[in-house]
Coordinates of C-alpha atoms in Angstrom, one line a residue:
Chain A
M1 CA -31.4 18.8 -4.4
S2 CA -32.2 16.5 -6.4
R3 CA -29.7 14.0 -7.1
A4 CA -29.2 14.4 -10.9
A5 CA -28.5 18.2 -9.8
V6 CA -25.5 17.4 -7.1
L7 CA -24.2 14.7 -9.5
R8 CA -23.9 17.4 -12.2
T9 CA -22.2 19.6 -9.1
L10 CA -19.9 17.4 -8.0
V11 CA -19.1 15.8 -11.5
R12 CA -17.9 19.0 -13.1
R13 CA -16.4 20.2 -10.4
E14 CA -14.0 16.8 -10.3
L15 CA -13.5 17.5 -14.2
G16 CA -12.1 20.6 -13.9
E17 CA -10.1 19.7 -11.2
S18 CA -8.7 16.6 -13.2
L19 CA -8.7 19.0 -15.9
R20 CA -6.5 21.7 -14.2
S21 CA -3.8 18.8 -12.6
R22 CA -0.7 19.6 -14.4
W23 CA 0.4 16.1 -14.4
F24 CA -2.4 15.2 -16.5
V25 CA -2.4 18.1 -18.7
A26 CA 1.5 16.5 -19.0
Y27 CA 0.5 13.5 -20.5
S28 CA -2.5 14.3 -22.1
G29 CA -0.4 16.7 -23.7
V30 CA 2.6 14.2 -24.8
F31 CA 0.1 11.7 -25.7
L32 CA -1.7 13.9 -27.9
L33 CA 1.5 14.7 -29.9
G34 CA 3.1 11.8 -30.1
A35 CA -0.4 10.0 -31.2
L36 CA -1.1 13.0 -34.1
A37 CA 3.2 12.5 -34.7
L38 CA 2.6 8.9 -35.3
M39 CA 0.1 9.1 -37.1
L40 CA 1.2 11.6 -39.2
F41 CA 4.7 10.7 -40.4
G42 CA 3.9 6.9 -40.1
L43 CA 1.2 7.0 -42.7
S44 CA 2.9 9.3 -44.8
G45 CA 6.0 6.8 -44.6
S46 CA 4.7 3.5 -45.0
E47 CA 3.7 5.2 -48.6
I48 CA 0.5 2.4 -48.5
Y49 CA -2.4 4.2 -47.1
G50 CA -4.9 2.7 -45.4
Y51 CA -5.8 -0.5 -43.6
R52 CA -2.6 -1.9 -43.0
G53 CA -0.4 1.3 -43.2
F54 CA -2.9 2.0 -39.7
A55 CA -1.9 -1.2 -38.8
K56 CA 1.7 -0.4 -38.4
V57 CA 1.0 3.3 -37.1
M58 CA -1.0 1.0 -34.3
A59 CA 1.7 -0.3 -33.2
G60 CA 3.4 2.5 -31.8
L61 CA 0.6 4.4 -31.0
V62 CA -0.3 0.7 -28.5
H63 CA 3.1 1.3 -27.1
L64 CA 2.4 4.9 -26.7
A65 CA -1.3 4.0 -24.9
L66 CA 0.2 1.8 -22.8
L67 CA 3.2 4.1 -21.3
F68 CA 0.7 7.4 -21.2
V69 CA -2.6 5.6 -20.2
P70 CA -2.8 4.1 -17.3
L71 CA -0.4 7.4 -15.7
M72 CA -3.0 9.8 -17.1
A73 CA -5.7 7.8 -14.9
L74 CA -3.9 7.3 -12.0
F75 CA -2.7 10.3 -11.1
P76 CA -6.3 12.2 -11.1
A77 CA -7.7 9.1 -9.5
T78 CA -4.8 8.3 -6.9
A79 CA -5.4 12.4 -5.8
A80 CA -9.5 12.2 -6.2
I81 CA -10.2 10.6 -2.6
A82 CA -6.4 10.4 -0.9
G83 CA -5.4 14.2 -1.9
E84 CA -8.9 15.7 -1.0
R85 CA -8.9 13.6 2.7
E86 CA -5.2 15.3 2.9
I87 CA -6.1 18.9 3.0
G88 CA -9.7 18.3 4.9
S89 CA -11.8 19.5 1.5
L90 CA -13.4 15.8 2.3
E91 CA -14.1 16.2 5.6
Y92 CA -16.1 19.2 4.8
L93 CA -17.5 17.7 1.4
V94 CA -19.1 15.0 4.0
S95 CA -20.8 17.6 6.1
Q96 CA -23.1 19.3 3.1
P97 CA -26.4 17.6 2.0
I98 CA -25.5 15.3 -0.1
S99 CA -24.9 11.5 0.1
F100 CA -21.7 9.3 0.6
G101 CA -22.5 7.7 -2.6
E102 CA -23.3 10.5 -4.7
L103 CA -19.8 12.4 -3.8
F104 CA -18.0 8.9 -4.4
W105 CA -19.8 8.4 -7.8
G106 CA -19.2 12.0 -8.8
K107 CA -15.8 11.6 -8.3
W108 CA -15.4 8.3 -10.0
L109 CA -17.7 10.3 -13.4
G110 CA -15.8 13.0 -13.0
V111 CA -12.3 12.1 -13.3
S112 CA -13.4 9.0 -15.6
L113 CA -14.9 12.0 -18.2
A114 CA -11.7 13.9 -18.0
V115 CA -9.7 10.7 -19.2
W116 CA -11.9 9.9 -21.5
L117 CA -12.3 13.7 -22.9
S118 CA -8.5 13.2 -23.6
L119 CA -8.4 10.1 -24.7
C120 CA -11.1 11.0 -27.2
L121 CA -9.0 14.5 -28.2
G122 CA -5.7 12.5 -28.5
F123 CA -7.5 9.5 -30.5
G124 CA -10.0 10.9 -32.5
L125 CA -8.3 12.8 -34.1
A126 CA -5.6 10.1 -34.9
G127 CA -8.1 8.4 -35.9
A128 CA -9.9 11.0 -37.7
V129 CA -6.9 10.7 -40.2
A130 CA -7.1 7.1 -40.1
V131 CA -10.5 7.1 -41.0
Y132 CA -9.7 9.9 -44.0
A133 CA -7.2 7.7 -45.0
G134 CA -9.2 4.8 -45.9
T135 CA -9.0 2.7 -42.3
P136 CA -12.3 1.2 -41.6
W137 CA -14.0 3.0 -38.7
Q138 CA -15.8 0.0 -36.9
L139 CA -11.7 -0.5 -36.6
V140 CA -11.3 3.1 -35.5
A141 CA -13.8 2.3 -32.5
L142 CA -13.6 -0.6 -31.8
L143 CA -9.3 0.7 -30.4
L144 CA -10.5 3.2 -28.9
A145 CA -13.2 1.4 -26.6
L146 CA -10.1 -0.8 -25.7
T147 CA -8.1 2.4 -25.2
L148 CA -10.9 3.9 -23.0
L149 CA -11.6 0.4 -20.9
L150 CA -8.0 0.5 -20.1
A151 CA -7.7 4.1 -19.3
E152 CA -10.7 2.8 -16.7
A153 CA -9.2 0.1 -15.2
F154 CA -6.3 2.3 -13.9
V155 CA -8.9 4.7 -13.0
A156 CA -10.5 2.2 -10.5
V157 CA -6.9 1.1 -9.4
G158 CA -5.9 4.5 -8.7
L159 CA -9.5 5.5 -6.8
L160 CA -8.8 2.0 -5.1
C161 CA -5.3 3.3 -3.8
S162 CA -6.4 6.7 -3.1
A163 CA -9.8 4.8 -0.6
L164 CA -6.7 2.8 1.0
A165 CA -4.3 5.4 1.5
R166 CA -3.5 7.7 4.2
S167 CA -1.7 10.3 1.9
R168 CA -2.1 11.3 -1.6
A169 CA 1.6 10.4 -1.9
R170 CA 1.1 7.0 -0.2
A171 CA -1.6 6.7 -2.7
T172 CA 0.3 8.1 -6.1
S173 CA 3.0 5.3 -5.3
A174 CA 0.9 2.3 -5.0
G175 CA -0.8 3.5 -8.4
L176 CA 2.6 3.7 -9.5
I177 CA 3.5 0.0 -8.3
A178 CA 0.7 -1.5 -9.7
W179 CA 1.8 0.0 -13.0
I180 CA 4.7 -0.9 -13.1
I181 CA 3.9 -4.4 -11.9
A182 CA 1.2 -4.9 -14.6
I183 CA 4.0 -3.3 -17.3
G184 CA 6.9 -5.9 -16.2
L185 CA 4.7 -8.9 -15.5
G186 CA 3.6 -8.8 -19.3
T187 CA 3.5 -12.1 -21.5
L188 CA 7.2 -12.6 -21.3
G189 CA 8.2 -11.6 -17.8
L190 CA 5.5 -14.0 -16.8
M191 CA 6.5 -16.8 -18.9
G192 CA 9.8 -16.6 -17.1
L193 CA 7.9 -17.5 -14.0
V194 CA 5.8 -20.2 -15.2
I195 CA 9.1 -21.9 -16.4
R196 CA 11.3 -21.2 -12.9
W197 CA 8.4 -22.5 -10.8
G198 CA 6.6 -25.1 -13.1
L199 CA 3.2 -23.4 -12.6
P200 CA 0.8 -24.9 -15.4
R201 CA 0.3 -23.0 -18.6
F202 CA -3.3 -22.0 -17.9
V203 CA -1.7 -19.2 -15.0
L204 CA -0.4 -18.1 -18.3
S205 CA -3.3 -18.0 -20.4
L206 CA -5.8 -16.5 -17.7
W207 CA -2.9 -13.6 -16.7
A208 CA -3.7 -12.5 -20.4
F209 CA -7.5 -11.4 -18.7
A210 CA -5.9 -10.6 -15.5
N211 CA -3.8 -8.2 -16.0
P212 CA -5.6 -4.6 -17.7
V213 CA -2.1 -4.5 -19.9
E214 CA -1.8 -7.6 -21.4
A215 CA -5.9 -7.6 -21.9
F216 CA -5.4 -4.5 -24.0
R217 CA -2.7 -5.5 -25.6
L218 CA -3.8 -8.7 -27.1
G219 CA -7.4 -7.2 -28.0
V220 CA -5.6 -4.3 -29.7
I221 CA -3.2 -6.7 -31.6
A222 CA -6.1 -8.9 -32.5
S223 CA -7.9 -6.4 -33.8
L224 CA -5.2 -5.5 -36.2
D225 CA -4.1 -9.1 -36.9
S226 CA -7.0 -11.3 -38.4
D227 CA -4.4 -14.1 -38.6
G228 CA -3.1 -14.5 -34.7
S229 CA 0.8 -14.6 -36.2
L230 CA 1.5 -11.2 -34.0
L231 CA -0.6 -12.4 -30.9
G232 CA 2.4 -14.7 -29.3
P233 CA 1.7 -17.9 -27.2
V234 CA -0.9 -17.0 -25.3
G235 CA -3.2 -14.9 -28.1
G236 CA -2.3 -17.4 -30.4
G237 CA -3.8 -19.8 -28.1
W238 CA -6.8 -18.2 -27.5
V239 CA -7.6 -17.6 -31.1
A240 CA -7.1 -20.9 -31.7
T241 CA -9.6 -21.8 -29.2
L242 CA -12.3 -19.0 -29.7
G243 CA -11.3 -17.4 -32.7
T244 CA -10.4 -13.6 -33.2
G245 CA -13.8 -12.3 -32.7
G246 CA -13.6 -13.9 -29.4
L247 CA -10.4 -13.2 -27.8
I248 CA -11.6 -10.1 -28.5
T249 CA -14.9 -9.7 -26.5
L250 CA -12.3 -12.0 -23.7
C251 CA -10.2 -8.9 -23.4
L252 CA -13.2 -6.1 -23.7
A253 CA -14.5 -8.2 -20.9
G254 CA -11.4 -8.8 -18.9
L255 CA -10.6 -5.0 -18.6
A256 CA -14.2 -4.2 -18.2
L257 CA -14.3 -6.2 -14.8
W258 CA -10.9 -4.6 -14.2
A259 CA -12.9 -1.3 -14.3
L260 CA -15.7 -2.4 -12.1
L261 CA -14.2 -4.7 -9.7
P262 CA -11.5 -2.6 -7.9
T263 CA -14.1 1.3 -8.2
L264 CA -16.4 -1.2 -5.8
L265 CA -13.7 -2.0 -3.6
A266 CA -12.8 1.8 -3.2
W267 CA -17.1 2.3 -3.0
W268 CA -17.2 -0.4 -0.1
R269 CA -14.1 1.2 1.0
F270 CA -15.2 4.7 1.2
R271 CA -18.9 3.9 2.5
R272 CA -16.8 2.7 6.2
P273 CA -16.8 4.6 9.2
Q274 CA -14.4 8.1 8.6
A275 CA -12.5 6.8 5.2
W276 CA -13.0 10.5 4.8
S277 CA -11.1 11.6 7.8
A278 CA -7.6 12.7 8.1
L279 CA -7.4 12.1 11.6
Chain B
M1 CA -40.2 25.2 22.6
A2 CA -39.6 23.1 20.1
V3 CA -36.9 20.6 19.5
M4 CA -33.9 21.3 17.1
I5 CA -31.7 17.6 18.1
E6 CA -32.9 14.7 19.8
A7 CA -30.7 12.1 21.1
R8 CA -31.9 8.7 22.5
G9 CA -28.7 5.9 23.7
L10 CA -26.5 8.3 21.3
G11 CA -23.4 5.6 21.2
K12 CA -20.0 5.4 19.4
R13 CA -17.0 3.1 19.4
F14 CA -13.6 3.3 17.6
G15 CA -12.8 0.1 17.8
S16 CA -12.5 -0.8 21.7
R17 CA -12.3 2.7 22.2
L18 CA -15.8 4.2 23.7
V19 CA -16.0 7.7 22.8
L20 CA -20.0 8.5 23.2
D21 CA -21.1 6.8 25.8
D22 CA -25.4 5.7 25.7
L23 CA -26.1 9.8 25.4
D24 CA -29.8 11.1 26.4
F25 CA -30.4 14.7 25.3
Q26 CA -32.3 17.1 24.0
V27 CA -31.5 20.7 22.4
E28 CA -34.2 23.6 21.8
R29 CA -34.5 25.4 19.3
G30 CA -32.8 29.2 19.4
V31 CA -30.5 27.6 22.6
R32 CA -26.5 28.9 22.0
L33 CA -24.7 25.7 23.5
A34 CA -20.4 25.5 24.1
L35 CA -19.5 21.8 24.5
L36 CA -16.4 21.7 26.2
G37 CA -14.4 19.0 27.6
L38 CA -10.5 17.6 27.7
N39 CA -9.2 16.6 24.5
G40 CA -10.5 13.6 23.7
A41 CA -13.4 13.7 25.5
G42 CA -15.9 13.3 22.4
K43 CA -17.1 16.7 21.2
T44 CA -15.6 16.4 17.5
T45 CA -17.4 13.0 17.1
L46 CA -20.6 14.0 18.8
L47 CA -20.6 16.7 16.2
R48 CA -19.7 14.1 13.9
C49 CA -22.5 11.5 14.9
L50 CA -25.2 14.7 14.7
M51 CA -24.3 15.2 10.9
G52 CA -24.6 11.8 10.0
V53 CA -21.2 11.5 8.7
L54 CA -20.3 8.4 11.4
S55 CA -22.4 5.4 12.1
F56 CA -23.4 5.3 16.0
E57 CA -25.4 3.3 18.0
G58 CA -29.2 5.1 19.1
A59 CA -31.2 7.1 17.8
V60 CA -30.7 10.9 16.5
Q61 CA -32.9 13.1 15.4
V62 CA -32.2 17.1 13.8
G63 CA -35.3 19.4 13.2
G64 CA -37.6 15.8 13.3
V65 CA -35.1 14.4 10.7
D66 CA -33.6 10.7 11.5
V67 CA -30.0 11.2 11.2
A68 CA -29.3 8.0 10.5
A69 CA -31.9 6.8 8.0
E70 CA -31.9 10.1 6.0
G71 CA -28.8 12.0 6.8
K72 CA -28.9 13.5 3.5
S73 CA -31.6 15.4 4.7
A74 CA -30.7 16.2 8.2
R75 CA -27.6 17.7 7.0
G76 CA -29.8 20.1 4.0
L77 CA -30.7 21.6 8.0
I78 CA -27.1 22.3 9.5
G79 CA -24.2 24.8 8.7
Y80 CA -20.4 23.6 9.8
V81 CA -17.7 24.9 10.3
P82 CA -14.8 22.7 10.8
Q83 CA -11.4 23.4 13.4
R84 CA -8.9 22.6 10.1
P85 CA -10.2 25.4 7.0
P86 CA -10.2 22.9 4.0
L87 CA -7.4 23.8 1.5
F88 CA -9.7 23.5 -1.8
S89 CA -8.5 24.1 -4.6
M90 CA -10.6 27.2 -6.3
T91 CA -11.0 30.7 -6.1
L92 CA -14.1 32.2 -4.0
E93 CA -16.0 32.7 -6.5
T94 CA -15.6 29.3 -7.8
M95 CA -16.5 28.5 -4.2
V96 CA -19.8 30.3 -3.9
E97 CA -20.6 29.3 -7.1
F98 CA -20.1 25.2 -6.2
F99 CA -21.4 25.4 -2.3
S100 CA -24.4 27.4 -4.0
E101 CA -25.4 24.7 -6.3
L102 CA -24.5 21.6 -3.9
R103 CA -26.8 23.7 -0.9
G104 CA -29.2 24.7 -3.6
I105 CA -29.7 28.3 -2.7
A106 CA -28.8 31.6 -4.8
S107 CA -25.0 31.9 -5.2
E108 CA -26.4 35.7 -4.5
R109 CA -26.4 34.9 -0.9
I110 CA -23.6 33.5 0.2
A111 CA -21.9 36.6 -1.5
D112 CA -23.9 38.5 0.8
R113 CA -22.4 36.9 3.6
L114 CA -19.1 37.5 2.4
E115 CA -19.5 40.8 1.5
A116 CA -20.8 41.4 5.4
L117 CA -18.3 39.7 6.9
D118 CA -15.8 41.8 5.0
L119 CA -15.1 39.5 2.4
P120 CA -16.2 41.2 -0.9
L121 CA -16.5 38.9 -4.3
S122 CA -16.1 42.3 -6.7
E123 CA -12.1 42.5 -4.7
M124 CA -11.7 39.0 -3.6
G125 CA -13.7 36.5 -5.8
D126 CA -10.1 35.8 -8.3
L127 CA -8.2 34.5 -5.0
A128 CA -7.9 31.2 -4.9
L129 CA -8.5 29.8 -1.6
R130 CA -4.4 28.7 -0.4
E131 CA -4.4 32.6 -1.2
L132 CA -6.3 33.8 1.5
S133 CA -5.5 33.7 5.2
G134 CA -6.8 30.8 7.8
G135 CA -9.5 33.5 9.1
M136 CA -10.7 35.0 6.0
V137 CA -11.6 31.2 4.8
Q138 CA -13.3 30.3 7.8
K139 CA -15.1 33.5 7.4
A140 CA -16.1 32.3 4.1
L141 CA -17.1 28.9 5.5
L142 CA -18.9 30.6 7.9
A143 CA -21.0 32.7 5.2
V144 CA -21.8 29.3 3.2
A145 CA -22.6 28.2 6.8
L146 CA -25.1 30.6 7.1
A147 CA -26.0 31.2 3.3
A148 CA -28.6 28.7 3.5
D149 CA -30.3 30.2 6.8
P150 CA -29.9 26.9 9.0
P151 CA -31.8 25.9 11.6
L152 CA -28.6 24.6 13.5
L153 CA -25.1 25.5 13.2
L154 CA -22.3 23.5 14.2
L155 CA -19.2 24.9 14.7
D156 CA -16.2 22.5 15.5
E157 CA -13.4 24.7 17.8
P158 CA -13.7 27.0 14.2
T159 CA -11.0 29.5 15.9
A160 CA -8.5 27.3 17.2
N161 CA -5.9 27.9 14.5
L162 CA -6.7 31.7 13.8
D163 CA -5.0 34.7 15.2
P164 CA -6.7 36.7 17.4
R165 CA -7.3 39.4 15.2
A166 CA -9.1 36.7 12.5
R167 CA -10.3 35.2 15.8
G168 CA -12.0 37.9 17.3
E169 CA -13.6 38.7 13.3
F170 CA -14.8 35.8 13.4
M171 CA -16.6 35.8 16.5
R172 CA -18.2 39.3 15.7
A173 CA -19.8 37.9 12.9
L174 CA -21.1 34.6 14.8
R175 CA -22.6 37.4 16.6
S176 CA -25.3 38.3 13.7
V177 CA -26.3 34.5 14.1
G178 CA -30.7 35.1 14.1
S179 CA -31.6 34.1 17.2
D180 CA -33.9 31.4 16.4
T181 CA -31.1 29.5 15.3
T182 CA -29.5 26.9 17.7
V183 CA -25.7 26.7 17.9
L184 CA -23.1 23.7 19.4
L185 CA -19.9 25.5 19.8
A186 CA -17.3 22.9 20.3
S187 CA -14.6 25.5 22.4
H188 CA -11.6 25.7 24.5
R189 CA -11.5 29.5 25.2
L190 CA -13.6 31.1 27.5
D191 CA -14.1 34.8 25.7
E192 CA -15.7 32.2 22.8
V193 CA -18.1 30.7 25.3
E194 CA -18.6 34.0 27.1
M195 CA -19.7 35.9 24.1
I196 CA -22.1 32.8 22.5
A197 CA -23.5 30.0 24.7
D198 CA -26.5 30.6 27.4
R199 CA -25.8 26.9 28.0
V200 CA -22.6 24.5 28.5
W201 CA -22.3 21.0 28.7
I202 CA -19.5 19.6 30.1
L203 CA -18.3 15.7 28.1
H204 CA -15.9 13.0 29.7
E205 CA -15.2 9.8 28.4
G206 CA -18.2 10.2 26.3
R207 CA -20.5 11.1 28.7
Q208 CA -22.3 14.7 30.2
V209 CA -21.2 15.6 32.9
F210 CA -22.5 18.6 33.5
D211 CA -25.3 20.5 31.9
G212 CA -25.7 24.3 33.2
T213 CA -24.7 28.1 32.6
L214 CA -21.3 29.3 32.7
D215 CA -22.1 31.0 36.1
E216 CA -22.9 27.4 37.1
L217 CA -20.0 25.9 36.2
R218 CA -18.3 28.3 37.6
A219 CA -18.9 27.7 40.8
R220 CA -19.2 24.0 40.9
A221 CA -15.4 24.5 39.3
H222 CA -12.4 24.8 41.8
A223 CA -11.1 27.2 39.9
D224 CA -9.6 30.7 41.1
A225 CA -9.4 34.2 39.7
W226 CA -5.9 35.2 39.5
L227 CA -4.3 38.7 41.3
W228 CA -2.1 40.3 39.8
V229 CA 0.2 42.9 41.4
R230 CA 2.6 44.7 40.0
T231 CA 6.0 45.9 42.4
E232 CA 9.3 47.3 42.4
P233 CA 11.6 45.4 41.1
E234 CA 13.9 45.0 44.2
R235 CA 10.5 44.1 46.6
R236 CA 9.1 41.6 44.1
D237 CA 10.8 38.8 46.0
D238 CA 8.8 40.2 48.8
A239 CA 6.2 39.8 47.7
R240 CA 6.0 36.5 46.4
R241 CA 7.0 35.0 49.7
A242 CA 4.2 37.1 50.8
F243 CA 1.6 35.0 48.3
I244 CA 3.6 31.7 49.0
E245 CA 2.9 31.6 52.4
R246 CA -0.6 32.3 51.9
A247 CA -1.4 29.8 48.9
G248 CA 1.2 28.0 48.4
E249 CA 4.0 27.5 46.0
A250 CA 2.0 26.1 43.6
A251 CA -0.3 29.1 43.3
V252 CA 2.2 31.7 43.0
V253 CA 4.0 32.8 39.6
A254 CA 5.8 35.7 38.8
N255 CA 7.8 37.7 35.9
G256 CA 9.9 41.2 36.2
T257 CA 7.7 43.1 38.0
H258 CA 5.0 41.2 38.4
V259 CA 3.7 38.6 41.0
A260 CA 0.5 36.7 40.8
V261 CA -1.6 34.4 43.1
Q262 CA -4.1 32.2 43.0
L263 CA -7.1 33.0 45.4
P264 CA -10.8 32.5 46.1
A265 CA -12.5 36.2 45.9
A266 CA -12.6 36.4 49.9
G267 CA -8.6 36.0 50.2
R268 CA -8.0 38.6 47.9
A269 CA -8.2 41.6 50.1
E270 CA -6.5 40.4 52.9
A271 CA -3.3 39.0 50.5
L272 CA -3.7 42.8 49.4
S273 CA -3.0 44.2 53.2
N274 CA -0.8 41.7 53.9
L275 CA 1.8 43.0 51.3
Q276 CA 0.9 46.7 52.8
V277 CA 1.7 45.7 56.3
R278 CA 4.9 44.0 55.0
G279 CA 6.4 47.2 53.1
V280 CA 6.1 46.0 49.7
P281 CA 4.6 48.7 47.7
I282 CA 1.3 48.0 45.7
D283 CA 2.1 50.2 42.0
D284 CA -0.9 48.3 40.4
F285 CA -3.5 45.3 40.7
W286 CA -5.8 43.4 38.9
V287 CA -7.7 40.2 38.7
V288 CA -7.5 37.4 35.7
G289 CA -10.2 35.1 35.9
P290 CA -9.7 31.3 35.7
S291 CA -9.3 30.1 31.8
L292 CA -12.0 27.6 30.5
E293 CA -9.0 25.2 30.7
E294 CA -8.4 25.6 34.5
I295 CA -12.4 25.9 35.2
V296 CA -13.1 22.5 33.5
Q297 CA -10.2 21.1 35.4
G298 CA -11.0 22.8 38.4
F299 CA -14.6 21.3 37.7
F300 CA -13.0 18.1 37.4
D301 CA -10.6 18.6 40.3
G302 CA -14.3 19.3 42.3
E303 CA -15.9 16.4 41.5
G304 CA -13.1 14.2 42.5
E305 CA -13.1 15.5 46.1
R306 CA -16.6 15.0 46.1

């Protein structure tokens, strides 16, 4: 059987499994409803349709995304390997005429597609309303790209937790801890640590890209706030050095690295002997 | 006869623990081979190496395919039923579609096998696998394994978690496997091995320590059958004492009105006549062969005495 056919079968199954997951459906539903509510009520309440109205609504949407997008990505990703290992289905799958690579990348693609579909639905509807109200489509596309990369970063973190943990519960716990650290150690949190321990300031600057949540936040705000006044000390510094376009590019690159590196680590772990076995 | 499996210097370590130790063997096409051994002997590891899902030292070919280099192709020649039924969160019908796509066969082939195994899709297709009994899931896995007509069937204690009825159904289904299919069955159950295998291996500490028929194994094993006697309740202790005098306390068990002694065939008639001499009435008697565990353990005891 061809690699493409095997991959298609595995992706379809993983996509279905993710879309049937209670948690995934719940988080996706709340995100979709929240995005629509923000868009409809925010735009109509602002009385200024168009770009500035959209910027205000986006501030709310960013907070919604920061809360829900990582969770939407983490739940199916942490279940993808550890969950299947726990119920013995991973061992059975690797005994089939498929390669380990097809199985792993099929899972990655299936989970990613499920999250992307859900986000495109939520963000797409909200974005369509915004474009209809006069917001440039390029801006909506950029924000969607940032959101998809944020989701992909947490798919990667979730897959890594799933490949390393012995059970689904541990994988999910590890993923949630990673999310809490990323949320809790925002710029302000890290600023406190820098002051408390006397760390050099470049640590603070680098943290913006070492933390996917922070990279997403900076990228979104830079997209909406061209003069950089809302970016804070770290983002403001980067805008002064690289310009708004440079900062957004850096944020996209930082998120892309987050999407890539944990996925490659998870793949490395998955290939090791008996990573698939519950024994 | 064509060779189905060929292993040269097959070895496997988990950390410092040697699980398979430099195995050299050939299994011809159509052979039904039972893998016996104590827990941890290396049976499951051997099956996993043959499927290429574990890395190993040495060289293994399945149907002429190099397992280490072309694991995916080798697994295409293998049908597999594990000990623990995988609890896929899918219905029986979805499972049929998924695995027929994965194995590149028409879904009707699995459906036909399921029908033959008394799991008709028309009636059970909508049931989630989690709703089926362990026996039903194992039969469904057997249907998947057989549907592609693989030349090699690997069964890793497939009935270990099944009740007697489900085990019987599974073994009956297994008897329908074509005579040109090579079967490797890891098992602890004598009835399964008697029903399926025409050759028996014993693995011990990663090495093959016996290769022969079950009868040859019985002959080499120091494991005698049990002679069971039913007598009157008030004479049970007399029977028990008589047996202990003959075979020792470790070889005698008693419950209710039954007493049993483990004896070689030559001593059984004498043991019965001895009871009659003592005036112990014998209402009934029968002989129960040693279990597979007793045969395997007896084999090791015998090897130790050599």
